[in-house]
Backbone as JSON Lines, residues from 0, in Angstrom:
{"i":0,"aa":"M","n":[-14.43,-16.66,-2.85],"ca":[-15.18,-16.02,-1.79],"c":[-15.21,-14.52,-2.05]}
{"i":1,"aa":"V","n":[-16.33,-13.91,-1.91],"ca":[-16.5,-12.47,-2.08],"c":[-16.61,-11.86,-0.7]}
{"i":2,"aa":"S","n":[-15.87,-10.78,-0.49],"ca":[-15.99,-10.07,0.79],"c":[-16.38,-8.64,0.52]}
{"i":3,"aa":"L","n":[-17.36,-8.16,1.21],"ca":[-17.86,-6.81,1.02],"c":[-17.68,-6.01,2.3]}
{"i":4,"aa":"G","n":[-17.52,-4.7,2.12],"ca":[-17.45,-3.82,3.28],"c":[-16.27,-4.12,4.18]}
{"i":5,"aa":"H","n":[-16.56,-4.32,5.45],"ca":[-15.52,-4.49,6.46],"c":[-15.33,-5.95,6.87]}
{"i":6,"aa":"V","n":[-15.72,-6.86,6.0],"ca":[-15.56,-8.28,6.31],"c":[-14.07,-8.63,6.27]}
{"i":7,"aa":"T","n":[-13.6,-9.38,7.25],"ca":[-12.21,-9.77,7.28],"c":[-11.92,-10.7,6.11]}
{"i":8,"aa":"K","n":[-10.85,-10.4,5.37],"ca":[-10.49,-11.22,4.23],"c":[-9.65,-12.41,4.7]}
{"i":9,"aa":"P","n":[-9.96,-13.61,4.22],"ca":[-9.16,-14.76,4.61],"c":[-7.8,-14.72,3.89]}
{"i":10,"aa":"L","n":[-6.81,-15.39,4.48],"ca":[-5.51,-15.48,3.84],"c":[-5.63,-16.37,2.61]}
{"i":11,"aa":"P","n":[-4.98,-16.01,1.51],"ca":[-5.04,-16.85,0.31],"c":[-4.43,-18.22,0.59]}
{"i":12,"aa":"P","n":[-5.0,-19.28,0.03],"ca":[-4.45,-20.6,0.27],"c":[-3.06,-20.74,-0.33]}
{"i":13,"aa":"G","n":[-2.19,-21.46,0.35],"ca":[-0.85,-21.73,-0.16],"c":[0.14,-20.61,0.1]}
{"i":14,"aa":"H","n":[-0.27,-19.5,0.64],"ca":[0.64,-18.41,0.97],"c":[0.71,-18.28,2.48]}
{"i":15,"aa":"H","n":[1.87,-18.0,2.97],"ca":[2.05,-17.87,4.41],"c":[2.44,-16.43,4.73]}
{"i":16,"aa":"Y","n":[1.57,-15.71,5.36],"ca":[1.81,-14.33,5.75],"c":[1.79,-14.26,7.26]}
{"i":17,"aa":"S","n":[2.7,-13.48,7.81],"ca":[2.62,-13.27,9.25],"c":[1.41,-12.4,9.53]}
{"i":18,"aa":"K","n":[0.74,-12.66,10.63],"ca":[-0.46,-11.9,10.94],"c":[-0.14,-10.43,11.15]}
{"i":19,"aa":"D","n":[1.09,-10.12,11.64],"ca":[1.47,-8.72,11.82],"c":[1.49,-7.99,10.48]}
{"i":20,"aa":"R","n":[2.09,-8.61,9.48],"ca":[2.2,-7.97,8.17],"c":[0.85,-7.89,7.48]}
{"i":21,"aa":"W","n":[0.05,-8.92,7.59],"ca":[-1.23,-8.97,6.9],"c":[-2.18,-7.89,7.42]}
{"i":22,"aa":"G","n":[-2.13,-7.58,8.7],"ca":[-3.06,-6.63,9.29],"c":[-2.67,-5.18,9.14]}
{"i":23,"aa":"K","n":[-1.46,-4.88,8.64],"ca":[-1.0,-3.5,8.53],"c":[-1.67,-2.79,7.37]}
{"i":24,"aa":"K","n":[-1.9,-1.49,7.56],"ca":[-2.42,-0.65,6.48],"c":[-1.27,-0.24,5.57]}
{"i":25,"aa":"A","n":[-1.54,-0.15,4.3],"ca":[-0.52,0.3,3.34],"c":[-0.28,1.8,3.51]}
{"i":26,"aa":"N","n":[0.93,2.23,3.23],"ca":[1.23,3.65,3.26],"c":[0.5,4.35,2.13]}
{"i":27,"aa":"P","n":[0.07,5.6,2.35],"ca":[-0.59,6.34,1.27],"c":[0.37,6.54,0.1]}
{"i":28,"aa":"V","n":[-0.17,6.53,-1.09],"ca":[0.63,6.66,-2.3],"c":[0.0,7.72,-3.2]}
{"i":29,"aa":"T","n":[0.82,8.57,-3.79],"ca":[0.35,9.52,-4.79],"c":[0.91,9.1,-6.13]}
{"i":30,"aa":"A","n":[0.06,9.08,-7.13],"ca":[0.5,8.75,-8.48],"c":[0.48,10.02,-9.31]}
{"i":31,"aa":"I","n":[1.61,10.32,-9.93],"ca":[1.72,11.48,-10.81],"c":[2.42,11.03,-12.08]}
{"i":32,"aa":"S","n":[1.83,11.34,-13.22],"ca":[2.51,11.04,-14.47],"c":[2.78,12.36,-15.19]}
{"i":33,"aa":"A","n":[3.88,12.38,-15.91],"ca":[4.24,13.58,-16.66],"c":[4.92,13.17,-17.94]}
{"i":34,"aa":"F","n":[4.59,13.84,-19.01],"ca":[5.18,13.59,-20.32],"c":[5.67,14.91,-20.88]}
{"i":35,"aa":"R","n":[6.93,14.93,-21.27],"ca":[7.51,16.13,-21.88],"c":[7.45,15.95,-23.38]}
{"i":36,"aa":"C","n":[6.79,16.89,-24.04],"ca":[6.67,16.89,-25.5],"c":[7.49,18.06,-26.05]}
{"i":37,"aa":"T","n":[7.64,18.15,-27.34],"ca":[8.44,19.24,-27.9],"c":[7.77,20.6,-27.72]}
{"i":38,"aa":"D","n":[6.45,20.63,-27.64],"ca":[5.77,21.92,-27.52],"c":[5.01,22.12,-26.22]}
{"i":39,"aa":"G","n":[5.2,21.25,-25.24],"ca":[4.51,21.42,-23.98],"c":[4.68,20.21,-23.08]}
{"i":40,"aa":"L","n":[3.98,20.24,-21.97],"ca":[4.0,19.16,-20.99],"c":[2.59,18.65,-20.75]}
{"i":41,"aa":"V","n":[2.49,17.38,-20.43],"ca":[1.24,16.79,-19.98],"c":[1.51,16.22,-18.6]}
{"i":42,"aa":"M","n":[0.79,16.72,-17.6],"ca":[0.98,16.24,-16.23],"c":[-0.38,15.87,-15.65]}
{"i":43,"aa":"S","n":[-0.4,14.78,-14.88],"ca":[-1.66,14.32,-14.31],"c":[-1.41,13.58,-12.99]}
{"i":44,"aa":"P","n":[-1.92,14.1,-11.89],"ca":[-1.81,13.39,-10.61],"c":[-3.16,12.78,-10.21]}
{"i":45,"aa":"D","n":[-3.13,11.92,-9.21],"ca":[-4.4,11.47,-8.64],"c":[-4.96,12.61,-7.79]}
{"i":46,"aa":"T","n":[-6.12,12.41,-7.18],"ca":[-6.73,13.49,-6.4],"c":[-7.05,13.08,-4.97]}
{"i":47,"aa":"E","n":[-6.6,11.92,-4.54],"ca":[-6.95,11.44,-3.2],"c":[-5.87,11.81,-2.19]}
{"i":48,"aa":"E","n":[-6.3,12.33,-1.05],"ca":[-5.39,12.66,0.04],"c":[-5.84,11.85,1.26]}
{"i":49,"aa":"T","n":[-4.9,11.14,1.87],"ca":[-5.23,10.23,2.96],"c":[-4.82,10.81,4.3]}
{"i":50,"aa":"Y","n":[-5.72,10.74,5.25],"ca":[-5.45,11.12,6.63],"c":[-5.65,9.88,7.48]}
{"i":51,"aa":"P","n":[-5.22,9.9,8.74],"ca":[-5.36,8.68,9.55],"c":[-6.78,8.12,9.61]}
{"i":52,"aa":"D","n":[-7.78,8.99,9.64],"ca":[-9.15,8.5,9.81],"c":[-10.04,8.61,8.58]}
{"i":53,"aa":"N","n":[-9.57,9.29,7.54],"ca":[-10.45,9.44,6.37],"c":[-9.64,9.81,5.13]}
{"i":54,"aa":"K","n":[-10.36,9.93,4.02],"ca":[-9.77,10.33,2.74],"c":[-10.57,11.51,2.2]}
{"i":55,"aa":"V","n":[-9.87,12.42,1.55],"ca":[-10.52,13.55,0.91],"c":[-9.97,13.68,-0.5]}
{"i":56,"aa":"Y","n":[-10.64,14.45,-1.3],"ca":[-10.18,14.7,-2.65],"c":[-9.69,16.13,-2.75]}
{"i":57,"aa":"T","n":[-8.54,16.3,-3.37],"ca":[-7.89,17.6,-3.41],"c":[-7.13,17.77,-4.72]}
{"i":58,"aa":"F","n":[-6.71,18.98,-4.99],"ca":[-5.88,19.26,-6.15],"c":[-4.43,19.01,-5.8]}
{"i":59,"aa":"K","n":[-3.71,18.31,-6.65],"ca":[-2.28,18.08,-6.46],"c":[-1.47,18.64,-7.62]}
{"i":60,"aa":"L","n":[-2.15,19.33,-8.51],"ca":[-1.51,19.9,-9.69],"c":[-1.76,21.41,-9.65]}
{"i":61,"aa":"F","n":[-0.68,22.18,-9.75],"ca":[-0.77,23.62,-9.6],"c":[-0.18,24.32,-10.83]}
{"i":62,"aa":"P","n":[-1.0,24.63,-11.83],"ca":[-0.48,25.34,-13.0],"c":[-0.42,26.85,-12.74]}
{"i":63,"aa":"V","n":[0.62,27.49,-13.27],"ca":[0.81,28.93,-13.14],"c":[1.22,29.45,-14.51]}
{"i":64,"aa":"E","n":[0.59,30.51,-14.96],"ca":[0.97,31.08,-16.24],"c":[1.24,32.57,-16.05]}
{"i":65,"aa":"R","n":[2.38,32.99,-16.53],"ca":[2.79,34.39,-16.51],"c":[3.14,34.78,-17.94]}
{"i":66,"aa":"E","n":[3.3,36.06,-18.18],"ca":[3.67,36.49,-19.52],"c":[5.04,35.92,-19.88]}
{"i":67,"aa":"G","n":[5.08,35.1,-20.92],"ca":[6.33,34.53,-21.39],"c":[6.83,33.32,-20.63]}
{"i":68,"aa":"K","n":[6.02,32.8,-19.69],"ca":[6.46,31.63,-18.93],"c":[5.27,30.84,-18.4]}
{"i":69,"aa":"R","n":[5.47,29.55,-18.36],"ca":[4.45,28.63,-17.82],"c":[5.14,27.72,-16.82]}
{"i":70,"aa":"L","n":[4.42,27.41,-15.74],"ca":[4.95,26.56,-14.69],"c":[3.85,25.62,-14.23]}
{"i":71,"aa":"C","n":[4.21,24.41,-13.9],"ca":[3.25,23.48,-13.31],"c":[3.99,22.66,-12.27]}
{"i":72,"aa":"V","n":[3.41,22.57,-11.08],"ca":[4.01,21.82,-9.98],"c":[3.0,20.78,-9.51]}
{"i":73,"aa":"A","n":[3.44,19.54,-9.36],"ca":[2.62,18.48,-8.79],"c":[3.44,17.85,-7.68]}
{"i":74,"aa":"G","n":[2.77,17.49,-6.57],"ca":[3.54,17.01,-5.44],"c":[2.92,15.86,-4.69]}
{"i":75,"aa":"A","n":[3.81,15.13,-3.99],"ca":[3.42,14.04,-3.1],"c":[4.12,14.26,-1.77]}
{"i":76,"aa":"G","n":[3.43,13.98,-0.7],"ca":[3.97,14.18,0.64],"c":[3.03,15.04,1.45]}
{"i":77,"aa":"L","n":[3.55,15.71,2.47],"ca":[2.74,16.59,3.31],"c":[2.24,17.79,2.51]}
{"i":78,"aa":"G","n":[0.93,17.94,2.45],"ca":[0.32,19.0,1.65],"c":[0.8,20.39,2.03]}
{"i":79,"aa":"Y","n":[0.98,20.65,3.32],"ca":[1.42,21.98,3.75],"c":[2.8,22.3,3.2]}
{"i":80,"aa":"L","n":[3.69,21.32,3.23],"ca":[5.05,21.54,2.73],"c":[5.06,21.66,1.2]}
{"i":81,"aa":"I","n":[4.22,20.89,0.54],"ca":[4.12,21.0,-0.92],"c":[3.64,22.4,-1.3]}
{"i":82,"aa":"D","n":[2.59,22.87,-0.63],"ca":[2.06,24.21,-0.93],"c":[3.11,25.28,-0.68]}
{"i":83,"aa":"Y","n":[3.86,25.14,0.41],"ca":[4.89,26.13,0.73],"c":[6.0,26.11,-0.32]}
{"i":84,"aa":"A","n":[6.44,24.91,-0.7],"ca":[7.48,24.79,-1.72],"c":[6.98,25.35,-3.05]}
{"i":85,"aa":"K","n":[5.75,25.05,-3.4],"ca":[5.17,25.56,-4.65],"c":[5.17,27.09,-4.65]}
{"i":86,"aa":"D","n":[4.79,27.69,-3.54],"ca":[4.77,29.16,-3.46],"c":[6.18,29.74,-3.61]}
{"i":87,"aa":"Q","n":[7.18,29.07,-3.04],"ca":[8.57,29.55,-3.16],"c":[9.06,29.4,-4.61]}
{"i":88,"aa":"I","n":[8.65,28.34,-5.28],"ca":[9.03,28.13,-6.68],"c":[8.38,29.19,-7.57]}
{"i":89,"aa":"V","n":[7.13,29.51,-7.31],"ca":[6.44,30.56,-8.08],"c":[7.13,31.91,-7.84]}
{"i":90,"aa":"T","n":[7.5,32.18,-6.6],"ca":[8.22,33.42,-6.29],"c":[9.53,33.49,-7.06]}
{"i":91,"aa":"A","n":[10.24,32.37,-7.15],"ca":[11.48,32.32,-7.92],"c":[11.2,32.61,-9.4]}
{"i":92,"aa":"L","n":[10.15,32.02,-9.94],"ca":[9.79,32.26,-11.34],"c":[9.49,33.73,-11.57]}
{"i":93,"aa":"D","n":[8.81,34.36,-10.62],"ca":[8.42,35.76,-10.74],"c":[9.58,36.74,-10.52]}
{"i":94,"aa":"S","n":[10.75,36.22,-10.15],"ca":[11.89,37.09,-9.84],"c":[12.65,37.55,-11.08]}
{"i":95,"aa":"G","n":[12.11,37.28,-12.26],"ca":[12.75,37.75,-13.48],"c":[13.43,36.66,-14.29]}
{"i":96,"aa":"L","n":[13.23,35.41,-13.94],"ca":[13.84,34.32,-14.7],"c":[13.24,34.27,-16.1]}
{"i":97,"aa":"T","n":[14.11,34.03,-17.09],"ca":[13.63,34.03,-18.47],"c":[14.09,32.82,-19.27]}
{"i":98,"aa":"N","n":[14.78,31.87,-18.6],"ca":[15.24,30.69,-19.34],"c":[15.36,29.49,-18.4]}
{"i":99,"aa":"V","n":[15.43,28.32,-18.99],"ca":[15.44,27.07,-18.24],"c":[16.71,26.92,-17.4]}
{"i":100,"aa":"V","n":[17.84,27.34,-17.91],"ca":[19.11,27.2,-17.17],"c":[19.05,27.97,-15.86]}
{"i":101,"aa":"D","n":[18.61,29.22,-15.9],"ca":[18.49,30.02,-14.68],"c":[17.42,29.45,-13.75]}
{"i":102,"aa":"F","n":[16.32,28.96,-14.34],"ca":[15.26,28.38,-13.52],"c":[15.78,27.15,-12.78]}
{"i":103,"aa":"E","n":[16.52,26.29,-13.46],"ca":[17.05,25.09,-12.81],"c":[17.96,25.46,-11.64]}
{"i":104,"aa":"K","n":[18.84,26.44,-11.83],"ca":[19.72,26.88,-10.73],"c":[18.9,27.37,-9.55]}
{"i":105,"aa":"R","n":[17.88,28.18,-9.84],"ca":[17.06,28.75,-8.76],"c":[16.22,27.68,-8.09]}
{"i":106,"aa":"L","n":[15.73,26.7,-8.85],"ca":[14.97,25.59,-8.26],"c":[15.85,24.8,-7.29]}
{"i":107,"aa":"R","n":[17.08,24.51,-7.7],"ca":[18.02,23.79,-6.81],"c":[18.28,24.59,-5.53]}
{"i":108,"aa":"E","n":[18.51,25.9,-5.67],"ca":[18.74,26.75,-4.5],"c":[17.51,26.76,-3.59]}
{"i":109,"aa":"T","n":[16.34,26.89,-4.18],"ca":[15.09,26.96,-3.41],"c":[14.89,25.69,-2.6]}
{"i":110,"aa":"M","n":[15.06,24.53,-3.22],"ca":[14.85,23.27,-2.5],"c":[15.89,23.09,-1.39]}
{"i":111,"aa":"R","n":[17.14,23.45,-1.66],"ca":[18.18,23.35,-0.61],"c":[17.85,24.27,0.55]}
{"i":112,"aa":"E","n":[17.44,25.51,0.24],"ca":[17.1,26.47,1.29],"c":[15.92,26.0,2.13]}
{"i":113,"aa":"L","n":[14.91,25.43,1.48],"ca":[13.74,24.94,2.22],"c":[14.12,23.86,3.22]}
{"i":114,"aa":"Y","n":[14.93,22.9,2.78],"ca":[15.3,21.79,3.66],"c":[16.33,22.2,4.71]}
{"i":115,"aa":"A","n":[17.11,23.23,4.44],"ca":[18.09,23.7,5.43],"c":[17.44,24.66,6.43]}
{"i":116,"aa":"G","n":[16.31,25.25,6.06],"ca":[15.71,26.28,6.9],"c":[14.28,25.99,7.3]}
{"i":117,"aa":"D","n":[13.34,26.53,6.54],"ca":[11.92,26.53,6.93],"c":[11.35,25.14,7.23]}
{"i":118,"aa":"F","n":[11.7,24.14,6.42],"ca":[11.13,22.81,6.64],"c":[11.58,22.21,7.98]}
{"i":119,"aa":"T","n":[12.76,22.58,8.46],"ca":[13.23,22.03,9.74],"c":[12.37,22.5,10.9]}
{"i":120,"aa":"L","n":[11.66,23.61,10.72],"ca":[10.82,24.15,11.79],"c":[9.44,23.52,11.83]}
{"i":121,"aa":"Y","n":[9.07,22.79,10.77],"ca":[7.73,22.2,10.71],"c":[7.67,20.99,11.65]}
{"i":122,"aa":"P","n":[6.71,20.98,12.6],"ca":[6.68,19.91,13.61],"c":[6.17,18.57,13.04]}
{"i":123,"aa":"V","n":[7.0,17.55,13.18],"ca":[6.64,16.19,12.77],"c":[7.2,15.22,13.8]}
{"i":124,"aa":"D","n":[6.67,13.99,13.81],"ca":[7.16,12.97,14.73],"c":[8.52,12.43,14.29]}
{"i":125,"aa":"Q","n":[8.72,12.32,12.98],"ca":[9.98,11.81,12.43],"c":[10.43,12.72,11.3]}
{"i":126,"aa":"D","n":[11.74,12.92,11.18],"ca":[12.27,13.77,10.11],"c":[11.83,13.3,8.73]}
{"i":127,"aa":"S","n":[11.68,11.99,8.56],"ca":[11.32,11.47,7.24],"c":[9.93,11.94,6.79]}
{"i":128,"aa":"E","n":[9.11,12.41,7.7],"ca":[7.78,12.91,7.34],"c":[7.85,14.22,6.56]}
{"i":129,"aa":"R","n":[9.01,14.88,6.6],"ca":[9.19,16.14,5.88],"c":[9.55,15.93,4.41]}
{"i":130,"aa":"R","n":[9.75,14.69,4.01],"ca":[10.12,14.43,2.61],"c":[8.93,14.71,1.69]}
{"i":131,"aa":"I","n":[9.18,15.48,0.66],"ca":[8.18,15.66,-0.38],"c":[8.83,15.33,-1.72]}
{"i":132,"aa":"Q","n":[8.0,14.97,-2.67],"ca":[8.46,14.74,-4.03],"c":[7.64,15.67,-4.93]}
{"i":133,"aa":"L","n":[8.34,16.33,-5.84],"ca":[7.68,17.24,-6.75],"c":[8.06,16.91,-8.19]}
{"i":134,"aa":"L","n":[7.14,17.11,-9.09],"ca":[7.44,17.19,-10.51],"c":[7.16,18.64,-10.88]}
{"i":135,"aa":"V","n":[8.15,19.27,-11.48],"ca":[8.05,20.69,-11.82],"c":[8.3,20.83,-13.31]}
{"i":136,"aa":"G","n":[7.32,21.35,-14.01],"ca":[7.46,21.61,-15.43],"c":[7.52,23.1,-15.68]}
{"i":137,"aa":"V","n":[8.37,23.52,-16.6],"ca":[8.49,24.94,-16.9],"c":[8.73,25.13,-18.39]}
{"i":138,"aa":"Q","n":[8.23,26.23,-18.91],"ca":[8.41,26.54,-20.32],"c":[8.48,28.06,-20.47]}
{"i":139,"aa":"F","n":[9.4,28.52,-21.3],"ca":[9.59,29.94,-21.54],"c":[9.39,30.24,-23.03]}
{"i":140,"aa":"T","n":[9.12,31.51,-23.31],"ca":[9.06,31.93,-24.7],"c":[10.46,32.28,-25.18]}
{"i":141,"aa":"N","n":[10.62,32.28,-26.47],"ca":[11.87,32.69,-27.09],"c":[12.04,34.18,-26.82]}
{"i":142,"aa":"E","n":[13.21,34.58,-26.29],"ca":[13.41,35.98,-25.95],"c":[13.38,36.9,-27.17]}
{"i":143,"aa":"L","n":[13.75,36.36,-28.34],"ca":[13.74,37.17,-29.56],"c":[12.38,37.2,-30.24]}
{"i":144,"aa":"E","n":[11.63,36.12,-30.08],"ca":[10.31,36.01,-30.71],"c":[9.31,35.58,-29.64]}
{"i":145,"aa":"K","n":[8.71,36.54,-28.98],"ca":[7.87,36.29,-27.81],"c":[6.65,35.41,-28.08]}
{"i":146,"aa":"S","n":[6.24,35.26,-29.32],"ca":[5.08,34.42,-29.62],"c":[5.47,32.95,-29.8]}
{"i":147,"aa":"S","n":[6.76,32.66,-29.74],"ca":[7.25,31.3,-29.96],"c":[7.7,30.68,-28.63]}
{"i":148,"aa":"W","n":[7.08,29.56,-28.27],"ca":[7.43,28.88,-27.02],"c":[8.61,27.93,-27.26]}
{"i":149,"aa":"L","n":[9.55,27.93,-26.33],"ca":[10.7,27.03,-26.4],"c":[10.3,25.65,-25.87]}
{"i":150,"aa":"E","n":[11.18,24.68,-26.05],"ca":[10.93,23.34,-25.54],"c":[10.83,23.37,-24.02]}
{"i":151,"aa":"P","n":[9.85,22.69,-23.44],"ca":[9.69,22.71,-21.98],"c":[10.74,21.85,-21.29]}
{"i":152,"aa":"A","n":[10.88,22.07,-20.0],"ca":[11.77,21.25,-19.17],"c":[10.96,20.66,-18.03]}
{"i":153,"aa":"L","n":[11.35,19.47,-17.61],"ca":[10.68,18.78,-16.52],"c":[11.73,18.4,-15.48]}
{"i":154,"aa":"F","n":[11.45,18.71,-14.21],"ca":[12.37,18.44,-13.12],"c":[11.69,17.56,-12.08]}
{"i":155,"aa":"E","n":[12.47,16.67,-11.5],"ca":[12.0,15.83,-10.4],"c":[12.73,16.28,-9.15]}
{"i":156,"aa":"C","n":[11.98,16.58,-8.11],"ca":[12.57,16.97,-6.82],"c":[12.27,15.88,-5.81]}
{"i":157,"aa":"Q","n":[13.3,15.18,-5.39],"ca":[13.18,14.2,-4.31],"c":[13.78,14.87,-3.09]}
{"i":158,"aa":"S","n":[12.91,15.39,-2.24],"ca":[13.33,16.23,-1.13],"c":[14.14,17.39,-1.69]}
{"i":159,"aa":"N","n":[15.4,17.56,-1.29],"ca":[16.18,18.7,-1.76],"c":[17.0,18.39,-3.01]}
{"i":160,"aa":"L","n":[16.91,17.18,-3.53],"ca":[17.66,16.81,-4.73],"c":[16.83,17.06,-5.98]}
{"i":161,"aa":"V","n":[17.4,17.79,-6.92],"ca":[16.69,18.15,-8.15],"c":[17.4,17.52,-9.33]}
{"i":162,"aa":"T","n":[16.65,16.8,-10.16],"ca":[17.2,16.21,-11.37],"c":[16.34,16.6,-12.57]}
{"i":163,"aa":"V","n":[16.98,16.66,-13.72],"ca":[16.28,16.95,-14.96],"c":[15.75,15.64,-15.51]}
{"i":164,"aa":"V","n":[14.5,15.61,-15.86],"ca":[13.88,14.43,-16.45],"c":[14.07,14.53,-17.95]}
{"i":165,"aa":"T","n":[14.7,13.51,-18.53],"ca":[14.9,13.49,-19.97],"c":[14.15,12.33,-20.57]}
{"i":166,"aa":"N","n":[13.76,12.49,-21.82],"ca":[13.09,11.4,-22.52],"c":[14.1,10.31,-22.82]}
{"i":167,"aa":"P","n":[13.71,9.05,-22.7],"ca":[14.65,7.97,-23.03],"c":[15.02,8.01,-24.51]}
{"i":168,"aa":"A","n":[16.25,7.6,-24.79],"ca":[16.74,7.63,-26.18],"c":[16.09,6.56,-27.01]}
């Protein structure tokens, strides 16, 4: 049977679904893929943003390039909180960081500070709505040879928890 538009879909034969579960809408999902290579990063998110009554297309990937450093942030969750976190991460990058170790420390501090402070003030119905997930890629130049880029780093931020993404062995 083919169903088009808003036609109610019949339950598949041989499967038993409760009508409550069958009629529920799926939660919105953001897909982001990232690959860390020896000389750079490849990051790609979807572009769909879902609201209760409609869908729009938006940018979810935010590349930033400064002299001697590159940053890219992609996020899932509340767009306002993602944008705010991204701005705080860019501010941290602009504060004079020149290597991955210092960037990782500052990223961890930034995410902890956001969840302990500013994010608590954002009005939501449930605290869980404040959860965002970020993929953050960063790359610096060699301090001795400014034309040579070092190996990039990729970080996963699950709310305030920051982990380094490593390639499988």
